[in-house]
C-alpha positions in Angstrom: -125.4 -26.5 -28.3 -123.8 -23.4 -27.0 -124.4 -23.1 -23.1 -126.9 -19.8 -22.3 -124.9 -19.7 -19.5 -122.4 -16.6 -19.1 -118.8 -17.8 -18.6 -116.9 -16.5 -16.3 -112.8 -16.6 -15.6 -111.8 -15.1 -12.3 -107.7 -15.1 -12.1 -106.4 -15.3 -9.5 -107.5 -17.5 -6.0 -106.8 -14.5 -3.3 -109.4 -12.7 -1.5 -110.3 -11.2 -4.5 -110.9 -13.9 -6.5 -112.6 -16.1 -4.1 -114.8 -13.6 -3.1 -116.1 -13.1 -7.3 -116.1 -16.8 -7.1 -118.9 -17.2 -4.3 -120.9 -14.8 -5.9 -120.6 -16.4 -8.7 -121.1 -19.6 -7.4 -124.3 -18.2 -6.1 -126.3 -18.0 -9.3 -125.2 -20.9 -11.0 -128.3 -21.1 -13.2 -126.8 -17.9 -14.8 -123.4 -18.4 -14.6 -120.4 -21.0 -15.3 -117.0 -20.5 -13.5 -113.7 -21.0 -13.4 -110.7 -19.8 -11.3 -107.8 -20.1 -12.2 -105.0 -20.2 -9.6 -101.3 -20.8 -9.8 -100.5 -22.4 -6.7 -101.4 -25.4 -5.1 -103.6 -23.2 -2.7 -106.2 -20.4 -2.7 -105.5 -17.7 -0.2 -102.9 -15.6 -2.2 -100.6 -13.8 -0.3 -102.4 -15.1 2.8 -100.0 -18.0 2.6 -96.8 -18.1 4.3 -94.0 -19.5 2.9 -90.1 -19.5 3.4 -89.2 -19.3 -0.2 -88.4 -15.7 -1.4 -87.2 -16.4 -5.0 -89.3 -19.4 -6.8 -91.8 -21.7 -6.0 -91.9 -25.5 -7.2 -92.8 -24.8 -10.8 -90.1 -22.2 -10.8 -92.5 -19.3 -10.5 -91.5 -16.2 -8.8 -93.2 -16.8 -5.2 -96.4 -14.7 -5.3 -97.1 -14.3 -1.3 -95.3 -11.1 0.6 -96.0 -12.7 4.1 -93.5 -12.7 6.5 -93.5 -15.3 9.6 -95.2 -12.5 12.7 -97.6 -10.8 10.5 -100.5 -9.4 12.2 -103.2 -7.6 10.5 -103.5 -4.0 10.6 -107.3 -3.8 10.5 -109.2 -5.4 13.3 -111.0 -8.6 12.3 -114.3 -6.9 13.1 -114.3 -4.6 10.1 -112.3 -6.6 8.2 -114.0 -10.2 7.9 -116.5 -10.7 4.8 -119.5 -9.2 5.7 -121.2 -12.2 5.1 -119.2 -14.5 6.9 -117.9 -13.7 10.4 -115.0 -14.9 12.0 -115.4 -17.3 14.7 -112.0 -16.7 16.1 -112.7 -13.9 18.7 -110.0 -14.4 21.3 -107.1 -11.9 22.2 -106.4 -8.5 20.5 -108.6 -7.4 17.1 -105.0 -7.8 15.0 -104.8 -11.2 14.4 -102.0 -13.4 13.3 -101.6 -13.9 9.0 -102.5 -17.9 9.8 -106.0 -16.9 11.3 -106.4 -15.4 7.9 -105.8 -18.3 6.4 -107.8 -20.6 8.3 -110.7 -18.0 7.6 -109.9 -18.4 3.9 -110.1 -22.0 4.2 -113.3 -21.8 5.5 -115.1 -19.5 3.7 -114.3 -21.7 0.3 -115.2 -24.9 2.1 -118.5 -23.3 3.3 -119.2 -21.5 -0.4 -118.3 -24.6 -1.9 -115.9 -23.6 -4.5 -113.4 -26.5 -4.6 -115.5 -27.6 -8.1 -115.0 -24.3 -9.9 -111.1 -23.8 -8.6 -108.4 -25.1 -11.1 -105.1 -25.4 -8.7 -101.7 -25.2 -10.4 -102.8 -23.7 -13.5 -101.1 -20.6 -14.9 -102.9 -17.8 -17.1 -100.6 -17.9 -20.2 -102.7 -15.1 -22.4 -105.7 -14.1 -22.5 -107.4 -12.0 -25.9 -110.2 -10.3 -26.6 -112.4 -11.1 -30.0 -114.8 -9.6 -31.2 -117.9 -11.3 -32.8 -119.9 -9.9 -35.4 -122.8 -9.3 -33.7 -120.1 -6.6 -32.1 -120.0 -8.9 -28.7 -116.5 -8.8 -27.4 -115.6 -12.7 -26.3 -112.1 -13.7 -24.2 -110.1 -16.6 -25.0 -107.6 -17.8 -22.0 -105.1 -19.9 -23.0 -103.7 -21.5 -19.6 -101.1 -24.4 -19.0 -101.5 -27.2 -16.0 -98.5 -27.0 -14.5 -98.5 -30.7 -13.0 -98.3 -32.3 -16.3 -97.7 -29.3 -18.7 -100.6 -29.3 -20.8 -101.7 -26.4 -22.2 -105.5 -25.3 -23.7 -107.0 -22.0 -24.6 -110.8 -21.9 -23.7 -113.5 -18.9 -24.3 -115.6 -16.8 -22.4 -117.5 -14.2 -21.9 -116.4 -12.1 -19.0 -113.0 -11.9 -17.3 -112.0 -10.6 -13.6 -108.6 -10.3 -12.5 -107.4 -10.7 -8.9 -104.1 -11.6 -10.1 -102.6 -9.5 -6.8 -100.7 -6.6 -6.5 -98.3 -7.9 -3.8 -95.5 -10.2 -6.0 -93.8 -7.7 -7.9 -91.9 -5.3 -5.8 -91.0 -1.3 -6.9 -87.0 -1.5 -6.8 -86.4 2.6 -7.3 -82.7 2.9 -8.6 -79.9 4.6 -6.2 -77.1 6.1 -7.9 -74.2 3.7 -6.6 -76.9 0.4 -5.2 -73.8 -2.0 -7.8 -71.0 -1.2 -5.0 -72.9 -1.8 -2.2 -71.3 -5.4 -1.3 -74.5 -5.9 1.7 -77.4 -8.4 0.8 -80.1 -6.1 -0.3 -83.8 -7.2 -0.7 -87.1 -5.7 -0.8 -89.5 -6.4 1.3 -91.7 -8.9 -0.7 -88.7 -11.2 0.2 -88.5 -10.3 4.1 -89.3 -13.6 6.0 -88.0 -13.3 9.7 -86.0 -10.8 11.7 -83.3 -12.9 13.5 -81.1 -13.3 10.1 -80.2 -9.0 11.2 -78.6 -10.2 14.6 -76.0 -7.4 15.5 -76.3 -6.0 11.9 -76.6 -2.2 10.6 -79.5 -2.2 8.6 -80.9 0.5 6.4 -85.0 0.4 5.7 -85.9 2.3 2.6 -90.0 3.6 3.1 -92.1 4.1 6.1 -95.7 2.7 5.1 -96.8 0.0 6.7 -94.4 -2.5 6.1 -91.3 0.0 6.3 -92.4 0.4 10.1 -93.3 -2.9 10.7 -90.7 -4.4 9.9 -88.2 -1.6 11.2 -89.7 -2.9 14.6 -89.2 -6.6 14.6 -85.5 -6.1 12.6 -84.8 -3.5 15.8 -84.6 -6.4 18.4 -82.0 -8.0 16.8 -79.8 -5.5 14.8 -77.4 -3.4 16.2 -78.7 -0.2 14.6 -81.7 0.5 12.3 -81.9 3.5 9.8 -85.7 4.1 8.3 -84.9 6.3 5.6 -87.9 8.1 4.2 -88.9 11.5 2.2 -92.1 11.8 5.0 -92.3 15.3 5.7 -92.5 14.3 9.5 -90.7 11.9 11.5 -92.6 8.7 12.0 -93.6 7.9 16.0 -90.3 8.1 18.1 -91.5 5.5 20.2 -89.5 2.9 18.5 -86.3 1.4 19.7 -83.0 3.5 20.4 -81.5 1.7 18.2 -83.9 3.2 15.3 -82.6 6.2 13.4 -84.5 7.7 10.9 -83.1 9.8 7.9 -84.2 11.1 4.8 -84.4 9.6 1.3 -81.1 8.0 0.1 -79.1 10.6 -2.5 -76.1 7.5 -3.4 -74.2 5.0 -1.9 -70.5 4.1 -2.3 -69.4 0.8 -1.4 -71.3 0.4 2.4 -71.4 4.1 2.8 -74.9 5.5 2.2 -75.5 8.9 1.9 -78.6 10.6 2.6 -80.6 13.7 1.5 -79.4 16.1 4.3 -75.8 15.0 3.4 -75.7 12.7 6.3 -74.1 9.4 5.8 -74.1 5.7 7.4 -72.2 2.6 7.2 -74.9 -0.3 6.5 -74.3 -3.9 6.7 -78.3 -5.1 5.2 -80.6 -3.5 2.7 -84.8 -3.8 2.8 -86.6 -2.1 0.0 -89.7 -1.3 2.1 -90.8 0.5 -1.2 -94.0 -0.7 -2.7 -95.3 -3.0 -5.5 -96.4 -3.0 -9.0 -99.1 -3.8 -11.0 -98.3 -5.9 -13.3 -100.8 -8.1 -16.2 -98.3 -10.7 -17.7 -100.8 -12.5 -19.5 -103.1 -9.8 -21.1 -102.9 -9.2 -24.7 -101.6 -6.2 -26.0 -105.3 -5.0 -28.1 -106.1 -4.1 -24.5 -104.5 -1.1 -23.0 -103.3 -1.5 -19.5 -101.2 1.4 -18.7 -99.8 0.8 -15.5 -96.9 3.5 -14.9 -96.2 5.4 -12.0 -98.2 2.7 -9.9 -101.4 3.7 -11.6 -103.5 1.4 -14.1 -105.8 3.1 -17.0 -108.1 2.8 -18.4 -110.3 1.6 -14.9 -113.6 3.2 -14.5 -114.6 3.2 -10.8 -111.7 1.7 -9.8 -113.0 -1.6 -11.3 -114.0 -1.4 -15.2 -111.7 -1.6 -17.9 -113.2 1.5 -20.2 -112.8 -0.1 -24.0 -113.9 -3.5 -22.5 -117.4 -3.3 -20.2 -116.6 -7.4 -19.5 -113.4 -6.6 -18.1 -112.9 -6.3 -14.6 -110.0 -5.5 -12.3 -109.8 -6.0 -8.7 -107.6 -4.8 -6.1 -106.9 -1.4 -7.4 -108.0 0.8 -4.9 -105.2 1.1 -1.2 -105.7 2.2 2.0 -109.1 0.8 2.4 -111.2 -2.6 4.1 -110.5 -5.2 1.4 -111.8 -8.1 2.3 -115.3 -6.1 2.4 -114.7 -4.0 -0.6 -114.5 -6.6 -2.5 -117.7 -8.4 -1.3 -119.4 -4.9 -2.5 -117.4 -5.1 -5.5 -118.3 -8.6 -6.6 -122.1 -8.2 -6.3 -121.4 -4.4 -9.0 -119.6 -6.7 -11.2 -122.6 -9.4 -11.6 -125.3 -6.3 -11.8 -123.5 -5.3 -14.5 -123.1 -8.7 -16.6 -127.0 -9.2 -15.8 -127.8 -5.8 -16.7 -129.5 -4.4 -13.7 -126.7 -1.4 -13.8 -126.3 0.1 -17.4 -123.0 1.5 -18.1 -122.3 5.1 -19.3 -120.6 4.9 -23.6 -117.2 4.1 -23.4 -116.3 8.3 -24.5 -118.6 9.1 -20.8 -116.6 7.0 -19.0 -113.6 8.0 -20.0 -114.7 11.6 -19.8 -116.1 11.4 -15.8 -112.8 9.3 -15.1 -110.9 12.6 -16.6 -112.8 15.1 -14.7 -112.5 13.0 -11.6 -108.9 12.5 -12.0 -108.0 16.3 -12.6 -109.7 16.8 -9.6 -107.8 15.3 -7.9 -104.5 16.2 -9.3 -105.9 19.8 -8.5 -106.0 18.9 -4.9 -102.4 18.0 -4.9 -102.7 14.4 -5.1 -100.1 12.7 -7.2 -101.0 10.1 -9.9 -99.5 7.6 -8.0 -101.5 8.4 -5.0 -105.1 8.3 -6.4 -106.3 4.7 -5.9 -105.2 5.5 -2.1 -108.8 6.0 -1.5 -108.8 6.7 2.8 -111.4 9.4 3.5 -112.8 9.2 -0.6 -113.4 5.2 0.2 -116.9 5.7 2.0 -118.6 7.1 -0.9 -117.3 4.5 -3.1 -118.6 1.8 -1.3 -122.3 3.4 -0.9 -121.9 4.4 -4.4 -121.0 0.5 -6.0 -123.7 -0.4 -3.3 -126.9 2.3 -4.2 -125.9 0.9 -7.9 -126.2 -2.7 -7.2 -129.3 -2.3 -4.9 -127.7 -4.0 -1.7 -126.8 -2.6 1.4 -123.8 -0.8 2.1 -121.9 -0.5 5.4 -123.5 0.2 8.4 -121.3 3.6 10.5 -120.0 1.3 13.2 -117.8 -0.2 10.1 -115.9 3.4 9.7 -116.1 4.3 13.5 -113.9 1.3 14.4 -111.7 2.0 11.5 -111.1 5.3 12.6 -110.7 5.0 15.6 -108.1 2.1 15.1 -106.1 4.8 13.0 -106.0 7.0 15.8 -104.5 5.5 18.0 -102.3 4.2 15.8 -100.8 7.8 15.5 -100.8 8.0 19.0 -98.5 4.7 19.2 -97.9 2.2 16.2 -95.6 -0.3 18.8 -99.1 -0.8 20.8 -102.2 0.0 18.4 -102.6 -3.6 17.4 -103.1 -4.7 21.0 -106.9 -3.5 21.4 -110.0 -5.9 21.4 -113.3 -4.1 19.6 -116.6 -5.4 20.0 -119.5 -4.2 17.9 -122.5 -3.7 19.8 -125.0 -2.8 17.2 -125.0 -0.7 13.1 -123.5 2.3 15.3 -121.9 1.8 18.5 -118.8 -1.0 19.5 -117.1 -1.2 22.3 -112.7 -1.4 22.7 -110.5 -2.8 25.5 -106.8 -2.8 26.0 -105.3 -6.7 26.0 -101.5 -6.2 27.6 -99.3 -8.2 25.5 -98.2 -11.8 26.6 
């Protein structure tokens, strides 16, 4: 007898994914799940590793984490809202491998072990469509332990396959005679390997500076080369130059936009990542140039498919929590307690909202960065699925976090926040050790 259960594949064992899976998990009169994860561990790119090419199975290594990774949220506002960390020691910015631990945890405590298949990899996954006009997913996968492969069916499919694996290598007129080692920064473990080196850092985001500071204590010079129209905080090192964008390179020579030029020993693409869905058939449109994926409505639902979801579009946001909200919209909508707009609405709000935008300057590219726009999306996905949405306190510590981040990014992640209450919280200094 065919189960009257809905079947569920979540791929990908991240935050993401483990998240959907508790949820899930949650209503298991309703649902059956599976989560399929690559590795021989949930946590995604929570788990540190020193490989920076392949893994075991000869996988490209999926985790970007390099060895003093701290958060750039505080823990406060960006723990599972319904699941607090216990660690609450020390600054707000805690170390990757409290993450991890947290992970850990919250699986343990959900119990999701049962509905987690370790070492499998997604090999395709293709839509059907039944005559009754129900669209249906089959996912073939392969154990990678003993190589078996199966293709099973279901009825709904999230991905949290990560966004963090694949990273954005723009082309420099010359990079073939540079003779340097040149990486990105998916592959940047530790800083000590730049010891008295000249090192040019292409991108100042958040790993771009981060890592300009750490490789700073050990190189001999650092040049962050960026196309920001201001200069990033000059409270970094002396030995930290910045420049504008690269125009070419001959040989070791690089040669910036303003004509400038430097002789450079080490390379780190500090440049972004790509979106990338290996596995997905090609009936189903996933455009994903110019670091943009259509056809999502509300950052989350694939327009031609209503039982395909994607996670982890939307940037400069509170993940972890986001996707809490985000899980709990997708399971309204497979139990019909949110009806969908036709697939030609969608499609047509998702155009007007996306000329908007374009009309205020922002570029393609740039759209998922939600920052200010994120508020409304999460009371929006929350008003929808009838559950509560964050209380101020959340944004209050968040901004003020940014702030004085822009006063000083080499101290911002020393302060210690305590909420009080839905609005008010309460922030010390912690002087380094």
């Amino acid at each position: 007898m065919p189960s009257s259960k809905t079947r569920i594949a979540i791929i990908g064992g991240g935050v993401a994914g483990l998240v959907v899976a508790r949820h899930t998990a949650a209503k298991l009169d309703t649902y059956s799940l599976t989560l399929f994860e690559q590795t021989d561990q949930v946590g995604g790119t929570w788990i540190y590793t020193d490989e920076t090419d392949v893994d075991k199975h000869g996988l490209p290594v999926h985790s970007s984490m390099y060895k003093n990774l701290r958060t750039n949220l505080p823990r406060e506002i960006m723990q599972i809202p319904d699941f607090p960390m216990t660690h609450d020691e020390g600054p707000s910015f805690v170390h990757h491998s409290v993450i991890r631990e947290y992970l850990s945890d919250y699986v343990k405590h959900f119990n999701l072990y049962p509905h987690i298949k370790l070492n499998t990899l997604v090999k395709h996954v293709e839509p059907e469509t039944l005559r009754n006009g129900q669209t249906i997913w089959m996912i073939t996968y392969e154990d990678l332990e003993n190589k078996v492969e199966t293709t099973k069916t279901f009825d709904a499919v999230v991905l949290c396959n990560g966004h963090y694996t694949v990273g954005h290598i723009p082309h420099i007129p010359g990079i073939e005679s540079f003779p340097g080692e040149s990486i990105h920064s998916h592959q940047y473990r530790v800083p000590e390997v730049y010891s008295r080196k000249r090192v040019c850092i292409l991108g100042a985001s958040w790993s771009g500076i981060d890592i300009a500071i750490e490789v700073s204590q050990y190189a001999e010079k650092v040049y962050l080369s960026h196309n920001l129209p201001e200069p990033v905080d000059s409270r970094m090192s002396k030995n930290v130059e910045q420049r504008p964008g690269i125009q070419s390179i001959q040989g070791n020579i690089f040669i910036f936009h303003d004509g400038s030029t430097a002789e450079v020993d080490n390379f780190i693409y500090c440049t972004g990542y790509k979106f990338t869905y290996p596995f997905m058939s090609t009936k189903v449109e996933m455009r994903t140039d110019n670091n943009h994926v259509e056809p999502i409505y509300k950052h989350l639902i694939h327009m031609d498919y209503p039982n395909l979801f994607v996670m982890g579009l939307p940037g400069i946001v509170i993940p972890f929590p986001m996707f809490h909200l985000q899980a709990q919209y997708i399971l309204s909508i497979l139990e019909n307690r949110i009806k969908l707009p036709s697939t030609e609405q969608m499609r047509e709000e998702y155009q007007m909202e996306k000329k908007a935008l374009l009309d205020l300057g922002i570029p393609l590219r740039h759209i998922t960065k939600l920052k200010e726009r994120q508020w409304a999306y999460y009371d929006e996905i929350a008003a929808a699925a009838n559950i509560a949405s964050f209380p101020p306190v959340i944004r209050k510590i968040y901004d003020h976090s940014n702030q004085m981040r822009e006063l000083d990014f080499t101290t911002y992640k020393n302060y210690q926040y305590r909420i009080i209450d839905d609005e008010n919280f309460v922030v010390c200094y912690c002087k380094p050790c």
